[in-house]
Amino acid sequence: MMSTSDNNRDIEILAFAGSLRKGSYNKALLRAAKELAPESLNIQIFDLEGIPLYNADVEAQGDPKRVSEFKETIREAEGLLIATPEYNHGVPGVTKNAIDWASRPAKKAPLNEKPVGILGASPGMTGSARGQSQLRQAFEFTNSYCMPQPEILVSRAHEKFDEEGDLTDEATRKFLGKYLDALNDWVNKFTGE
Ligand SMILES: Cc1cc2nc3c(=O)[nH]c(=O)nc-3n(C[C@H](O)[C@H](O)[C@H](O)COP(=O)(O)O)c2cc1C
């Protein structure tokens, strides 16, 4: 692991968005996070395409290849960054399904004792607030360390990203930078030397 000292060491973050669509605002938010992260935070983005629906019978035969890759990259990372949309006032199945796979096996799961940052975007006014809240509840059971504050709720997302999916809203860019500084410090609380 690339560790130097205190808060200046490199921290490996695994990021994923709970959306499969190409033009996803949440995927776009993670690309912006990669761009705006402090130098000490290395963000690798994992695409959930190809992760099947959780099935304990399939799991009993051994994790499917894409699931193994997903779980392994989580294990290797020192922290997670999850951009979740909100569907029907809750966590979309795509986000939750990924969490369900990564929550296994209980007690020895990749999510166990993993620091996590949650953020999200929506074209609506609440910026995925309820989806994010529900996701926090899941991390109580997985024994993951979810950063309490700051929160990022990117509302009216269609006005904040351009057609290429670049985050153009200056206030959001600035706040995202601060959020990532806080995530850097949060992960360091658990993994720093
Ligand atoms: C089934 C469904 C339910 C949705 N429910 C909500 C909702 O409860 N709150 C909200 O803000 N947006 C809702 N939306 C709109 C999503 O926020 C919007 O589609 C968003 O772009 C999805 O995230 P993505 O761009 O990362 O794919 C819903 C969309 C779908 C398809």
mmCIF file of N, CA and C in Angstrom, residues 1 12 14 63 68-80 101-112 114:
data_model
loop_
_atom_site.group_PDB
_atom_site.id
_atom_site.type_symbol
_atom_site.label_atom_id
_atom_site.label_comp_id
_atom_site.label_asym_id
_atom_site.label_seq_id
_atom_site.Cartn_x
_atom_site.Cartn_y
_atom_site.Cartn_z
ATOM 1 N N MET A 1 0.857 -1.195 0.000
ATOM 2 C CA MET A 1 0.000 0.000 0.000
ATOM 3 C C MET A 1 0.887 1.237 0.000
ATOM 4 N N GLU A 12 -6.342 5.061 -1.592
ATOM 5 C CA GLU A 12 -7.027 4.446 -2.732
ATOM 6 C C GLU A 12 -8.525 4.385 -2.447
ATOM 7 N N LEU A 14 -12.293 3.434 -4.015
ATOM 8 C CA LEU A 14 -13.055 2.763 -5.069
ATOM 9 C C LEU A 14 -14.413 3.455 -5.141
ATOM 10 N N ASP A 63 -18.819 -16.847 -6.385
ATOM 11 C CA ASP A 63 -19.230 -15.556 -6.949
ATOM 12 C C ASP A 63 -18.997 -15.516 -8.454
ATOM 13 N N SER A 68 -16.782 -11.093 -8.258
ATOM 14 C CA SER A 68 -15.463 -11.293 -7.613
ATOM 15 C C SER A 68 -14.572 -10.083 -7.832
ATOM 16 N N GLU A 69 -14.583 -9.571 -9.079
ATOM 17 C CA GLU A 69 -13.752 -8.393 -9.388
ATOM 18 C C GLU A 69 -14.180 -7.213 -8.520
ATOM 19 N N PHE A 70 -15.496 -7.037 -8.426
ATOM 20 C CA PHE A 70 -16.054 -5.933 -7.642
ATOM 21 C C PHE A 70 -15.629 -6.060 -6.177
ATOM 22 N N LYS A 71 -15.807 -7.231 -5.621
ATOM 23 C CA LYS A 71 -15.487 -7.428 -4.200
ATOM 24 C C LYS A 71 -13.986 -7.282 -3.936
ATOM 25 N N GLU A 72 -13.188 -7.762 -4.875
ATOM 26 C CA GLU A 72 -11.740 -7.665 -4.711
ATOM 27 C C GLU A 72 -11.281 -6.209 -4.753
ATOM 28 N N THR A 73 -11.859 -5.422 -5.666
ATOM 29 C CA THR A 73 -11.440 -4.009 -5.751
ATOM 30 C C THR A 73 -11.883 -3.249 -4.497
ATOM 31 N N ILE A 74 -13.002 -3.667 -3.916
ATOM 32 C CA ILE A 74 -13.422 -3.032 -2.654
ATOM 33 C C ILE A 74 -12.440 -3.398 -1.538
ATOM 34 N N ARG A 75 -12.071 -4.680 -1.493
ATOM 35 C CA ARG A 75 -11.121 -5.111 -0.446
ATOM 36 C C ARG A 75 -9.813 -4.337 -0.540
ATOM 37 N N GLU A 76 -9.346 -4.134 -1.778
ATOM 38 C CA GLU A 76 -8.051 -3.455 -1.966
ATOM 39 C C GLU A 76 -8.123 -1.968 -1.619
ATOM 40 N N ALA A 77 -9.315 -1.373 -1.787
ATOM 41 C CA ALA A 77 -9.458 0.067 -1.547
ATOM 42 C C ALA A 77 -9.486 0.363 -0.050
ATOM 43 N N GLU A 78 -9.039 1.574 0.277
ATOM 44 C CA GLU A 78 -9.085 1.962 1.688
ATOM 45 C C GLU A 78 -10.410 2.632 2.039
ATOM 46 N N GLY A 79 -11.102 3.087 1.023
ATOM 47 C CA GLY A 79 -12.407 3.712 1.253
ATOM 48 C C GLY A 79 -13.257 3.628 0.006
ATOM 49 N N LEU A 80 -14.553 3.858 0.190
ATOM 50 C CA LEU A 80 -15.490 3.825 -0.939
ATOM 51 C C LEU A 80 -16.140 5.185 -1.130
ATOM 52 N N TRP A 101 -24.255 -7.850 -2.620
ATOM 53 C CA TRP A 101 -23.153 -8.762 -2.966
ATOM 54 C C TRP A 101 -21.925 -8.488 -2.083
ATOM 55 N N ALA A 102 -21.616 -7.204 -1.944
ATOM 56 C CA ALA A 102 -20.383 -6.837 -1.224
ATOM 57 C C ALA A 102 -20.513 -7.006 0.290
ATOM 58 N N SER A 103 -21.734 -7.310 0.741
ATOM 59 C CA SER A 103 -21.949 -7.490 2.188
ATOM 60 C C SER A 103 -21.708 -8.941 2.610
ATOM 61 N N ARG A 104 -21.295 -9.773 1.662
ATOM 62 C CA ARG A 104 -21.134 -11.200 1.914
ATOM 63 C C ARG A 104 -19.672 -11.618 1.803
ATOM 64 N N PRO A 105 -19.180 -12.600 2.556
ATOM 65 C CA PRO A 105 -19.889 -13.252 3.646
ATOM 66 C C PRO A 105 -19.939 -12.344 4.878
ATOM 67 N N ALA A 106 -21.026 -12.435 5.620
ATOM 68 C CA ALA A 106 -21.203 -11.595 6.803
ATOM 69 C C ALA A 106 -19.969 -11.708 7.696
ATOM 70 N N LYS A 107 -19.624 -10.620 8.333
ATOM 71 C CA LYS A 107 -18.453 -10.479 9.236
ATOM 72 C C LYS A 107 -17.123 -10.392 8.476
ATOM 73 N N LYS A 108 -16.989 -11.132 7.370
ATOM 74 C CA LYS A 108 -15.724 -11.064 6.616
ATOM 75 C C LYS A 108 -15.929 -10.390 5.269
ATOM 76 N N ALA A 109 -16.998 -9.616 5.146
ATOM 77 C CA ALA A 109 -17.352 -8.992 3.868
ATOM 78 C C ALA A 109 -16.394 -7.853 3.523
ATOM 79 N N PRO A 110 -16.250 -7.563 2.229
ATOM 80 C CA PRO A 110 -15.410 -6.424 1.835
ATOM 81 C C PRO A 110 -15.880 -5.105 2.454
ATOM 82 N N LEU A 111 -17.156 -5.012 2.786
ATOM 83 C CA LEU A 111 -17.672 -3.755 3.347
ATOM 84 C C LEU A 111 -17.402 -3.609 4.842
ATOM 85 N N ASN A 112 -17.020 -4.707 5.473
ATOM 86 C CA ASN A 112 -16.819 -4.660 6.925
ATOM 87 C C ASN A 112 -15.703 -3.684 7.305
ATOM 88 N N LYS A 114 -15.224 -0.708 6.458
ATOM 89 C CA LYS A 114 -14.736 0.125 5.344
ATOM 90 C C LYS A 114 -15.309 1.536 5.469
#
